[in-house]
Amino acid sequence: MIFSFVFMEITGDSYAEFARRLTRQPEVASILGFSRVPDDPAFSRAWRNRFSDAVHEYVQTSAHFVIKEVHDRDISAPEVRPKNEIVDEPAVAKKPDEQESFSQGEIIQTTRLARDPAFGHFESGRGRNASYEDTQFFELQTFMGMVRCGTAQGTTRFQYRRGEEYGPHGDTHLRTVKQFNPEELVNGFNETTERLFSVIASEVSFRRPVTAAIDITTVPYYGDVEEMPMVSGTKDREGRAFKFATLSIIGQNIPLVLAVEPVRESSAWDENPPNQIHRTVRRLVQRAKEHVSIETVLCDREFDSMKMFQTLSNLNVNYLIPKRVSSSERDVLKQMEEDNLEVAVESASVRVETGSHSMRFLYVPSTSGEGTAVFATNLQVEPDEAETFCQRYSRRWQIENGYKSIKGDFLAKTSSKCSVE
């Protein structure tokens, strides 16, 4: 098995590519000692669970020695990775905000792991005679995000590492990326999610209902807003941004994003219909339910509306959502102060066109230590349970931290007006 990982490190094969290679080339499987070709999850489990860090280092050192020898001695071995992938490029002075947070090895490993389950599900619709495959554009896009640079500098550095003939020119990359429309990207994301679930099915079980978080994440936009229907205003009413609604499973480790959808809002510069965010949420939950059973949904205050509450109730999920404080909530807060209460539960009901249900408003001490926070839920929560129950909401912080990582570590710099980019 160790020689298999050395082989993969030499060729740059992903686990799935290596499994397919063994199927096509049974003589290689025989040389490596396999009577039956393992699947890619088997290689993944072996690498993580069977081998120590010392073995990992041995595999990399051995493979890199072979790669250098092949290229230094000019040996004809087209399956061997380019030497540029395993040697450091000359140091280049960078601005403080351009310091790389990933090593070259981490970038290569991340790209390799994403290639099979992810890249192949996104199609630009270009002709079969195109010079570069779609996966090469996604490799370049991943590289640019992880080294935190734009297209011009990113393509130059990418070609240095992978070879001038491997990567597309910057202008070619931009033209190709613009051929992916938002709907195609969402469809590709959904197919990737299905693929990932099939890969991790042997490792992780989602038999129990999960807690999910729905959030709006933004990508700042600084250009003109005319003829830009996908650009929306920000909460501070001063900025502009592309907005995306996501649904993520909250777990003990990194949150798993199950569904994503662009948000198109009505703004002064476009003719979009009024925003119907509850419909977006319905699609997100329905899509996520194809993979897992959802027990509770956590949303932020932006989702506080009677239509939203009823939408989630109709989907047979529980919800916990912070409530905007209006005159009726202020009356309750005033009464709590007079009665010297720290916690209160108020029964209420939702009645809209799509249905009705009973709900509760929970008044609990704010986690900031100042004042009282108000939450809406469709669960029957008693006053002595309210504060503990609302502490579940703090689990949403995982999502916010996850977005900071995604946008800070993986989002390439761009000045484009295209929401796809």
Tab-separated table of C-alpha atoms in Angstrom:
chain	number	residue	atom	x	y	z
A	1	MET	CA	0.000	0.000	0.000
A	2	ILE	CA	2.873	2.399	0.781
A	3	PHE	CA	4.239	2.045	-2.752
A	4	SER	CA	0.789	3.014	-4.028
A	5	PHE	CA	0.993	6.346	-2.222
A	6	VAL	CA	4.532	6.896	-3.513
A	7	PHE	CA	3.191	6.209	-7.020
A	8	MET	CA	0.341	8.714	-6.544
A	9	GLU	CA	2.745	11.341	-5.236
A	10	ILE	CA	4.997	10.847	-8.269
A	11	THR	CA	2.198	11.058	-10.845
A	12	GLY	CA	-0.065	13.519	-9.044
A	13	ASP	CA	-3.005	11.104	-9.290
A	14	SER	CA	-5.930	11.642	-6.952
A	15	TYR	CA	-7.318	8.585	-5.159
A	16	ALA	CA	-10.083	8.197	-7.753
A	17	GLU	CA	-7.675	8.678	-10.677
A	18	PHE	CA	-5.315	6.091	-9.213
A	19	ALA	CA	-8.146	3.570	-8.739
A	20	ARG	CA	-9.175	4.070	-12.365
A	21	ARG	CA	-5.547	3.670	-13.471
A	22	LEU	CA	-5.309	0.308	-11.665
A	23	THR	CA	-8.521	-0.826	-13.349
A	24	ARG	CA	-7.182	0.159	-16.789
A	25	GLN	CA	-3.699	-1.204	-16.095
A	26	PRO	CA	-4.056	-4.481	-14.150
A	27	GLU	CA	-0.330	-5.122	-14.552
A	28	VAL	CA	0.339	-2.074	-12.341
A	29	ALA	CA	-2.142	-3.376	-9.761
A	30	SER	CA	-0.352	-6.725	-9.795
A	31	ILE	CA	3.091	-5.136	-9.331
A	32	LEU	CA	1.759	-3.183	-6.345
A	33	GLY	CA	0.382	-6.370	-4.810
A	34	PHE	CA	-3.351	-5.874	-5.316
A	35	SER	CA	-5.479	-8.918	-6.102
A	36	ARG	CA	-8.498	-6.623	-6.193
A	37	VAL	CA	-8.491	-2.898	-6.996
A	38	PRO	CA	-9.464	-0.838	-3.903
A	39	ASP	CA	-11.862	2.086	-4.332
A	40	ASP	CA	-10.837	5.685	-3.615
A	41	PRO	CA	-12.386	5.812	-0.077
A	42	ALA	CA	-10.193	2.823	0.849
A	43	PHE	CA	-7.057	4.767	-0.085
A	44	SER	CA	-8.336	7.796	1.819
A	45	ARG	CA	-8.956	5.763	4.991
A	46	ALA	CA	-5.584	4.038	4.754
A	47	TRP	CA	-3.697	7.326	4.406
A	48	ARG	CA	-5.465	8.889	7.392
A	49	ASN	CA	-5.814	5.947	9.738
A	50	ARG	CA	-3.073	3.404	8.995
A	51	PHE	CA	0.008	5.525	8.438
A	52	SER	CA	1.800	7.878	10.817
A	53	ASP	CA	3.241	11.314	10.069
A	54	ALA	CA	6.647	9.656	9.694
A	55	VAL	CA	5.292	7.410	6.936
A	56	HIS	CA	3.637	10.405	5.255
A	57	GLU	CA	6.994	12.192	5.251
A	58	TYR	CA	8.745	9.088	3.873
A	59	VAL	CA	6.241	8.839	1.004
A	60	GLN	CA	6.662	12.492	0.051
A	61	THR	CA	10.458	12.488	0.349
A	62	SER	CA	10.827	9.306	-1.716
A	63	ALA	CA	8.459	10.474	-4.434
A	64	HIS	CA	10.027	13.922	-4.696
A	65	PHE	CA	13.491	12.371	-5.025
A	66	VAL	CA	12.253	10.304	-7.975
A	67	ILE	CA	10.605	13.336	-9.614
A	68	LYS	CA	13.793	15.404	-9.351
A	69	GLU	CA	15.959	12.575	-10.679
A	70	VAL	CA	13.666	12.010	-13.670
A	71	HIS	CA	13.772	15.663	-14.696
A	72	ASP	CA	17.425	16.318	-13.805
A	73	ARG	CA	18.547	13.305	-15.847
A	74	ASP	CA	16.121	14.134	-18.673
A	75	ILE	CA	14.478	10.693	-18.488
A	76	SER	CA	11.413	10.297	-20.700
A	77	ALA	CA	8.568	9.643	-18.254
A	78	PRO	CA	5.461	11.622	-19.256
A	79	GLU	CA	3.443	10.311	-16.290
A	80	VAL	CA	5.778	11.986	-13.782
A	81	ARG	CA	4.655	15.328	-12.362
A	82	PRO	CA	6.467	18.539	-13.377
A	83	LYS	CA	9.425	19.359	-11.173
A	84	ASN	CA	8.000	22.849	-10.650
A	85	GLU	CA	5.259	21.336	-8.487
A	86	ILE	CA	7.657	20.136	-5.804
A	87	VAL	CA	10.319	22.855	-5.722
A	88	ASP	CA	9.870	26.301	-4.307
A	89	GLU	CA	9.687	29.133	-6.788
A	90	PRO	CA	12.126	32.058	-6.335
A	91	ALA	CA	11.185	34.298	-3.452
A	92	VAL	CA	9.238	37.358	-4.518
A	93	ALA	CA	8.652	40.294	-2.213
A	94	LYS	CA	4.964	40.524	-1.360
A	95	LYS	CA	2.852	43.156	0.276
A	96	PRO	CA	1.750	42.368	3.851
A	97	ASP	CA	-1.808	41.533	2.720
A	98	GLU	CA	-0.503	39.178	0.032
A	99	GLN	CA	1.403	36.764	2.276
A	100	GLU	CA	0.459	33.190	1.422
A	101	SER	CA	-1.223	31.184	4.153
A	102	PHE	CA	-0.722	27.831	2.385
A	103	SER	CA	2.425	25.964	1.460
A	104	GLN	CA	2.945	24.655	-2.050
A	105	GLY	CA	2.291	21.128	-0.792
A	106	GLU	CA	-1.021	22.169	0.751
A	107	ILE	CA	-2.107	23.874	-2.474
A	108	ILE	CA	-1.282	20.791	-4.548
A	109	GLN	CA	-3.005	18.471	-2.072
A	110	THR	CA	-6.155	20.625	-1.911
A	111	THR	CA	-6.391	20.819	-5.696
A	112	ARG	CA	-5.891	17.083	-6.042
A	113	LEU	CA	-8.584	16.284	-3.457
A	114	ALA	CA	-11.063	18.638	-5.151
A	115	ARG	CA	-10.391	17.518	-8.715
A	116	ASP	CA	-12.458	14.324	-8.778
A	117	PRO	CA	-15.431	14.994	-6.492
A	118	ALA	CA	-15.839	18.647	-7.477
A	119	PHE	CA	-14.272	20.011	-10.658
A	120	GLY	CA	-15.760	17.452	-13.015
A	121	HIS	CA	-19.350	18.490	-12.233
A	122	PHE	CA	-18.954	22.051	-13.544
A	123	GLU	CA	-19.181	22.505	-17.309
A	124	SER	CA	-18.638	25.663	-19.343
A	125	GLY	CA	-20.306	24.289	-22.471
A	126	ARG	CA	-17.218	24.956	-24.621
A	127	GLY	CA	-16.475	22.794	-27.640
A	128	ARG	CA	-14.647	19.498	-27.322
A	129	ASN	CA	-11.774	20.890	-29.389
A	130	ALA	CA	-10.968	23.496	-26.725
A	131	SER	CA	-7.285	23.818	-25.855
A	132	TYR	CA	-7.835	23.386	-22.123
A	133	GLU	CA	-10.219	21.218	-20.139
A	134	ASP	CA	-12.621	22.872	-17.702
A	135	THR	CA	-10.808	21.222	-14.795
A	136	GLN	CA	-7.641	23.167	-15.652
A	137	PHE	CA	-9.495	26.447	-15.204
A	138	PHE	CA	-10.736	25.315	-11.800
A	139	GLU	CA	-7.212	24.289	-10.835
A	140	LEU	CA	-6.041	27.790	-11.755
A	141	GLN	CA	-8.953	29.393	-9.891
A	142	THR	CA	-8.162	27.327	-6.786
A	143	PHE	CA	-4.500	28.281	-7.025
A	144	MET	CA	-5.280	32.010	-7.324
A	145	GLY	CA	-7.531	31.875	-4.277
A	146	MET	CA	-5.010	30.055	-2.128
A	147	VAL	CA	-2.125	32.382	-3.043
A	148	ARG	CA	-4.414	35.433	-2.744
A	149	CYS	CA	-3.831	37.103	-6.083
A	150	GLY	CA	-5.707	38.143	-9.190
A	151	THR	CA	-5.751	36.690	-12.678
A	152	ALA	CA	-2.697	38.450	-14.153
A	153	GLN	CA	-0.268	37.506	-11.397
A	154	GLY	CA	-2.018	34.209	-10.693
A	155	THR	CA	-1.685	32.821	-14.218
A	156	THR	CA	2.010	33.730	-14.352
A	157	ARG	CA	2.759	31.978	-11.069
A	158	PHE	CA	0.550	29.005	-11.985
A	159	GLN	CA	2.353	28.505	-15.301
A	160	TYR	CA	5.700	28.732	-13.537
A	161	ARG	CA	4.725	25.844	-11.284
A	162	ARG	CA	2.833	23.691	-13.773
A	163	GLY	CA	4.557	24.627	-17.019
A	164	GLU	CA	3.721	27.236	-19.668
A	165	GLU	CA	1.730	24.777	-21.772
A	166	TYR	CA	-0.434	23.534	-18.892
A	167	GLY	CA	-2.289	26.633	-17.763
A	168	PRO	CA	-4.406	29.059	-19.816
A	169	HIS	CA	-3.573	32.716	-20.342
A	170	GLY	CA	-5.258	35.194	-18.011
A	171	ASP	CA	-7.604	36.576	-20.681
A	172	THR	CA	-8.599	33.046	-21.692
A	173	HIS	CA	-9.323	32.217	-18.061
A	174	LEU	CA	-11.575	35.250	-17.601
A	175	ARG	CA	-13.510	34.562	-20.810
A	176	THR	CA	-14.074	30.945	-19.818
A	177	VAL	CA	-15.160	31.716	-16.267
A	178	LYS	CA	-17.777	34.117	-17.626
A	179	GLN	CA	-19.324	31.259	-19.607
A	180	PHE	CA	-20.484	29.655	-16.341
A	181	ASN	CA	-23.863	31.151	-15.466
A	182	PRO	CA	-25.146	31.088	-11.854
A	183	GLU	CA	-27.690	28.337	-12.547
A	184	GLU	CA	-25.017	26.043	-14.002
A	185	LEU	CA	-22.767	26.681	-11.017
A	186	VAL	CA	-25.560	25.866	-8.548
A	187	ASN	CA	-26.323	22.658	-10.459
A	188	GLY	CA	-22.638	21.762	-10.406
A	189	PHE	CA	-22.513	22.445	-6.677
A	190	ASN	CA	-25.510	20.147	-6.104
A	191	GLU	CA	-23.901	17.343	-8.110
A	192	THR	CA	-20.665	17.826	-6.178
A	193	THR	CA	-22.563	17.597	-2.882
A	194	GLU	CA	-24.107	14.299	-3.968
A	195	ARG	CA	-20.675	13.014	-4.942
A	196	LEU	CA	-19.136	14.056	-1.614
A	197	PHE	CA	-21.919	12.349	0.314
A	198	SER	CA	-21.296	9.129	-1.576
A	199	VAL	CA	-17.562	9.384	-0.816
A	200	ILE	CA	-17.954	10.049	2.924
A	201	ALA	CA	-20.880	7.666	3.445
A	202	SER	CA	-18.519	4.985	4.740
A	203	GLU	CA	-16.887	7.432	7.166
A	204	VAL	CA	-19.751	9.525	8.542
A	205	SER	CA	-23.319	8.662	9.410
A	206	PHE	CA	-26.154	11.186	9.280
A	207	ARG	CA	-28.847	8.842	10.554
A	208	ARG	CA	-29.801	11.264	13.318
A	209	PRO	CA	-31.584	14.522	12.464
A	210	VAL	CA	-29.117	17.400	12.227
A	211	THR	CA	-29.046	21.070	13.166
A	212	ALA	CA	-28.647	23.336	10.154
A	213	ALA	CA	-27.821	27.015	9.818
A	214	ILE	CA	-29.098	29.255	7.044
A	215	ASP	CA	-27.168	32.419	6.398
A	216	ILE	CA	-26.553	35.182	3.892
A	217	THR	CA	-22.923	35.705	2.946
A	218	THR	CA	-21.706	38.597	0.818
A	219	VAL	CA	-18.878	39.299	-1.613
A	220	PRO	CA	-18.148	43.063	-1.778
A	221	TYR	CA	-18.672	44.868	-5.088
A	222	TYR	CA	-17.134	48.278	-5.799
A	223	GLY	CA	-18.077	49.053	-9.402
A	224	ASP	CA	-21.015	50.803	-11.056
A	225	VAL	CA	-24.429	49.327	-10.242
A	226	GLU	CA	-26.184	50.143	-13.507
A	227	GLU	CA	-27.295	46.970	-15.309
A	228	MET	CA	-26.117	44.903	-12.336
A	229	PRO	CA	-29.286	43.091	-11.133
A	230	MET	CA	-27.322	40.615	-8.980
A	231	VAL	CA	-25.758	43.404	-6.897
A	232	SER	CA	-27.550	44.317	-3.664
A	233	GLY	CA	-27.124	46.871	-0.919
A	234	THR	CA	-25.450	45.893	2.360
A	235	LYS	CA	-26.771	46.143	5.917
A	236	ASP	CA	-24.956	49.419	6.550
A	237	ARG	CA	-26.710	50.845	3.447
A	238	GLU	CA	-23.402	52.226	2.213
A	239	GLY	CA	-21.786	49.242	0.505
A	240	ARG	CA	-22.707	47.007	-2.425
A	241	ALA	CA	-22.258	43.243	-2.674
A	242	PHE	CA	-23.215	39.986	-4.341
A	243	LYS	CA	-25.305	37.925	-1.908
A	244	PHE	CA	-25.607	34.162	-1.512
A	245	ALA	CA	-27.914	32.162	0.765
A	246	THR	CA	-26.449	28.940	2.137
A	247	LEU	CA	-27.557	26.036	4.313
A	248	SER	CA	-24.888	24.267	6.349
A	249	ILE	CA	-24.862	21.345	8.757
A	250	ILE	CA	-23.460	22.364	12.130
A	251	GLY	CA	-21.111	19.749	13.552
A	252	GLN	CA	-18.113	19.363	15.809
A	253	ASN	CA	-15.681	20.128	13.015
A	254	ILE	CA	-15.865	22.295	9.885
A	255	PRO	CA	-19.471	23.066	8.835
A	256	LEU	CA	-20.628	21.189	5.743
A	257	VAL	CA	-22.394	23.396	3.182
A	258	LEU	CA	-25.267	21.435	1.628
A	259	ALA	CA	-27.059	24.039	-0.462
A	260	VAL	CA	-26.312	27.461	-1.927
A	261	GLU	CA	-28.284	29.890	-4.027
A	262	PRO	CA	-27.640	33.433	-5.329
A	263	VAL	CA	-29.916	36.056	-3.799
A	264	ARG	CA	-31.525	38.511	-6.191
A	265	GLU	CA	-32.987	41.497	-4.333
A	266	SER	CA	-34.976	44.517	-5.434
A	267	SER	CA	-32.751	47.596	-5.538
A	268	ALA	CA	-33.094	51.162	-6.770
A	269	TRP	CA	-30.893	50.440	-9.805
A	270	ASP	CA	-32.768	47.387	-11.129
A	271	GLU	CA	-36.237	46.099	-11.936
A	272	ASN	CA	-36.080	42.965	-9.791
A	273	PRO	CA	-39.318	41.909	-8.057
A	274	PRO	CA	-39.491	42.348	-4.257
A	275	ASN	CA	-37.274	39.907	-2.422
A	276	GLN	CA	-39.014	36.675	-1.368
A	277	ILE	CA	-36.308	35.241	0.874
A	278	HIS	CA	-38.684	32.655	2.364
A	279	ARG	CA	-38.916	31.023	-1.075
A	280	THR	CA	-35.150	30.847	-1.267
A	281	VAL	CA	-35.094	29.217	2.167
A	282	ARG	CA	-37.720	26.697	1.079
A	283	ARG	CA	-35.546	25.623	-1.845
A	284	LEU	CA	-32.464	25.363	0.367
A	285	VAL	CA	-34.185	23.178	2.969
A	286	GLN	CA	-35.828	20.954	0.359
A	287	ARG	CA	-32.485	20.450	-1.352
A	288	ALA	CA	-30.714	19.645	1.924
A	289	LYS	CA	-33.426	17.174	2.912
A	290	GLU	CA	-32.452	15.057	-0.071
A	291	HIS	CA	-29.312	14.177	1.907
A	292	VAL	CA	-30.129	14.489	5.620
A	293	SER	CA	-33.023	14.732	8.042
A	294	ILE	CA	-33.160	18.230	9.547
A	295	GLU	CA	-34.362	18.729	13.111
A	296	THR	CA	-33.677	22.417	13.785
A	297	VAL	CA	-32.816	25.403	11.611
A	298	LEU	CA	-30.906	28.398	12.988
A	299	CYS	CA	-31.154	31.704	11.107
A	300	ASP	CA	-30.027	35.231	11.884
A	301	ARG	CA	-32.220	38.285	12.406
A	302	GLU	CA	-32.352	38.951	8.663
A	303	PHE	CA	-34.814	36.038	8.391
A	304	ASP	CA	-37.246	37.377	11.005
A	305	SER	CA	-40.668	37.378	9.328
A	306	MET	CA	-43.996	35.596	9.719
A	307	LYS	CA	-43.724	34.171	6.185
A	308	MET	CA	-40.335	32.722	7.084
A	309	PHE	CA	-41.653	31.142	10.280
A	310	GLN	CA	-44.545	29.521	8.411
A	311	THR	CA	-42.312	28.325	5.581
A	312	LEU	CA	-40.092	26.464	8.049
A	313	SER	CA	-43.117	25.091	9.904
A	314	ASN	CA	-44.577	23.807	6.618
A	315	LEU	CA	-41.272	22.035	5.976
A	316	ASN	CA	-41.666	20.199	9.312
A	317	VAL	CA	-38.498	21.588	10.868
A	318	ASN	CA	-38.004	23.426	14.145
A	319	TYR	CA	-36.543	26.918	14.066
A	320	LEU	CA	-34.719	29.323	16.367
A	321	ILE	CA	-34.419	32.855	14.996
A	322	PRO	CA	-33.508	36.160	16.727
A	323	LYS	CA	-36.403	38.619	16.728
A	324	ARG	CA	-36.212	42.276	15.831
A	325	VAL	CA	-37.415	44.335	18.795
A	326	SER	CA	-40.576	46.274	17.923
A	327	SER	CA	-43.132	48.069	20.088
A	328	SER	CA	-44.789	44.828	21.270
A	329	GLU	CA	-41.441	43.348	22.339
A	330	ARG	CA	-40.529	46.579	24.104
A	331	ASP	CA	-43.772	46.351	26.097
A	332	VAL	CA	-42.829	42.859	27.270
A	333	LEU	CA	-39.307	43.992	28.155
A	334	LYS	CA	-40.726	46.854	30.185
A	335	GLN	CA	-43.037	44.492	32.067
A	336	MET	CA	-40.134	42.104	32.742
A	337	GLU	CA	-38.159	44.956	34.256
A	338	GLU	CA	-41.081	45.909	36.491
A	339	ASP	CA	-41.492	42.287	37.602
A	340	ASN	CA	-37.718	41.854	38.057
A	341	LEU	CA	-37.602	38.939	35.608
A	342	GLU	CA	-34.561	37.852	33.600
A	343	VAL	CA	-36.391	35.272	31.472
A	344	ALA	CA	-39.866	35.234	29.956
A	345	VAL	CA	-41.769	33.143	27.395
A	346	GLU	CA	-44.647	34.627	25.413
A	347	SER	CA	-47.050	32.432	23.431
A	348	ALA	CA	-48.022	33.623	19.965
A	349	SER	CA	-49.296	32.322	16.645
A	350	VAL	CA	-48.537	32.768	12.960
A	351	ARG	CA	-51.333	33.187	10.431
A	352	VAL	CA	-50.400	33.829	6.799
A	353	GLU	CA	-51.665	32.741	3.383
A	354	THR	CA	-49.699	29.498	3.449
A	355	GLY	CA	-50.888	28.300	6.859
A	356	SER	CA	-50.731	28.864	10.595
A	357	HIS	CA	-49.009	27.431	13.667
A	358	SER	CA	-48.332	28.128	17.329
A	359	MET	CA	-45.006	29.625	18.344
A	360	ARG	CA	-43.221	31.293	21.238
A	361	PHE	CA	-41.085	34.364	21.814
A	362	LEU	CA	-38.239	33.694	24.244
A	363	TYR	CA	-36.772	36.573	26.257
A	364	VAL	CA	-33.370	35.627	27.687
A	365	PRO	CA	-30.230	37.444	28.909
A	366	SER	CA	-28.023	38.448	25.996
A	367	THR	CA	-24.769	36.504	25.665
A	368	SER	CA	-22.979	39.860	25.405
A	369	GLY	CA	-23.918	40.493	29.029
A	370	GLU	CA	-25.975	43.558	28.189
A	371	GLY	CA	-29.757	43.622	27.932
A	372	THR	CA	-32.168	40.935	26.794
A	373	ALA	CA	-32.246	38.980	23.538
A	374	VAL	CA	-35.520	37.894	21.925
A	375	PHE	CA	-35.864	34.670	19.918
A	376	ALA	CA	-38.718	33.110	17.942
A	377	THR	CA	-39.290	29.335	17.932
A	378	ASN	CA	-42.025	26.861	17.104
A	379	LEU	CA	-40.993	24.516	19.927
A	380	GLN	CA	-42.758	24.377	23.280
A	381	VAL	CA	-40.123	25.848	25.571
A	382	GLU	CA	-40.842	26.610	29.224
A	383	PRO	CA	-39.303	29.594	31.065
A	384	ASP	CA	-36.895	27.405	33.051
A	385	GLU	CA	-35.590	25.918	29.769
A	386	ALA	CA	-35.490	29.074	27.647
A	387	GLU	CA	-31.988	30.334	28.423
A	388	THR	CA	-30.347	26.929	27.926
A	389	PHE	CA	-32.340	26.327	24.751
A	390	CYS	CA	-31.266	29.658	23.229
A	391	GLN	CA	-27.613	28.836	23.845
A	392	ARG	CA	-27.926	26.549	20.810
A	393	TYR	CA	-27.848	29.674	18.697
A	394	SER	CA	-24.172	30.260	19.482
A	395	ARG	CA	-23.382	27.219	17.300
A	396	ARG	CA	-23.995	29.463	14.278
A	397	TRP	CA	-20.623	31.066	14.959
A	398	GLN	CA	-19.090	28.044	13.237
A	399	ILE	CA	-20.748	29.164	10.018
A	400	GLU	CA	-19.475	32.732	10.292
A	401	ASN	CA	-15.948	31.491	10.987
A	402	GLY	CA	-16.248	29.088	8.066
A	403	TYR	CA	-17.185	31.908	5.695
A	404	LYS	CA	-14.231	33.984	6.906
A	405	SER	CA	-11.963	31.068	6.019
A	406	ILE	CA	-13.552	30.479	2.609
A	407	LYS	CA	-13.510	34.130	1.568
A	408	GLY	CA	-10.140	34.871	3.149
A	409	ASP	CA	-8.251	31.761	2.055
A	410	PHE	CA	-9.934	30.520	-1.128
A	411	LEU	CA	-11.556	33.494	-2.885
A	412	ALA	CA	-9.388	34.934	-5.651
A	413	LYS	CA	-9.058	38.689	-5.983
A	414	THR	CA	-11.069	40.263	-8.792
A	415	SER	CA	-12.343	43.608	-10.016
A	416	SER	CA	-14.850	41.975	-12.366
A	417	LYS	CA	-18.523	42.925	-12.533
A	418	CYS	CA	-19.508	39.316	-13.164
A	419	SER	CA	-21.303	37.593	-10.263
A	420	VAL	CA	-20.013	34.234	-11.499
A	421	GLU	CA	-16.427	35.304	-10.832
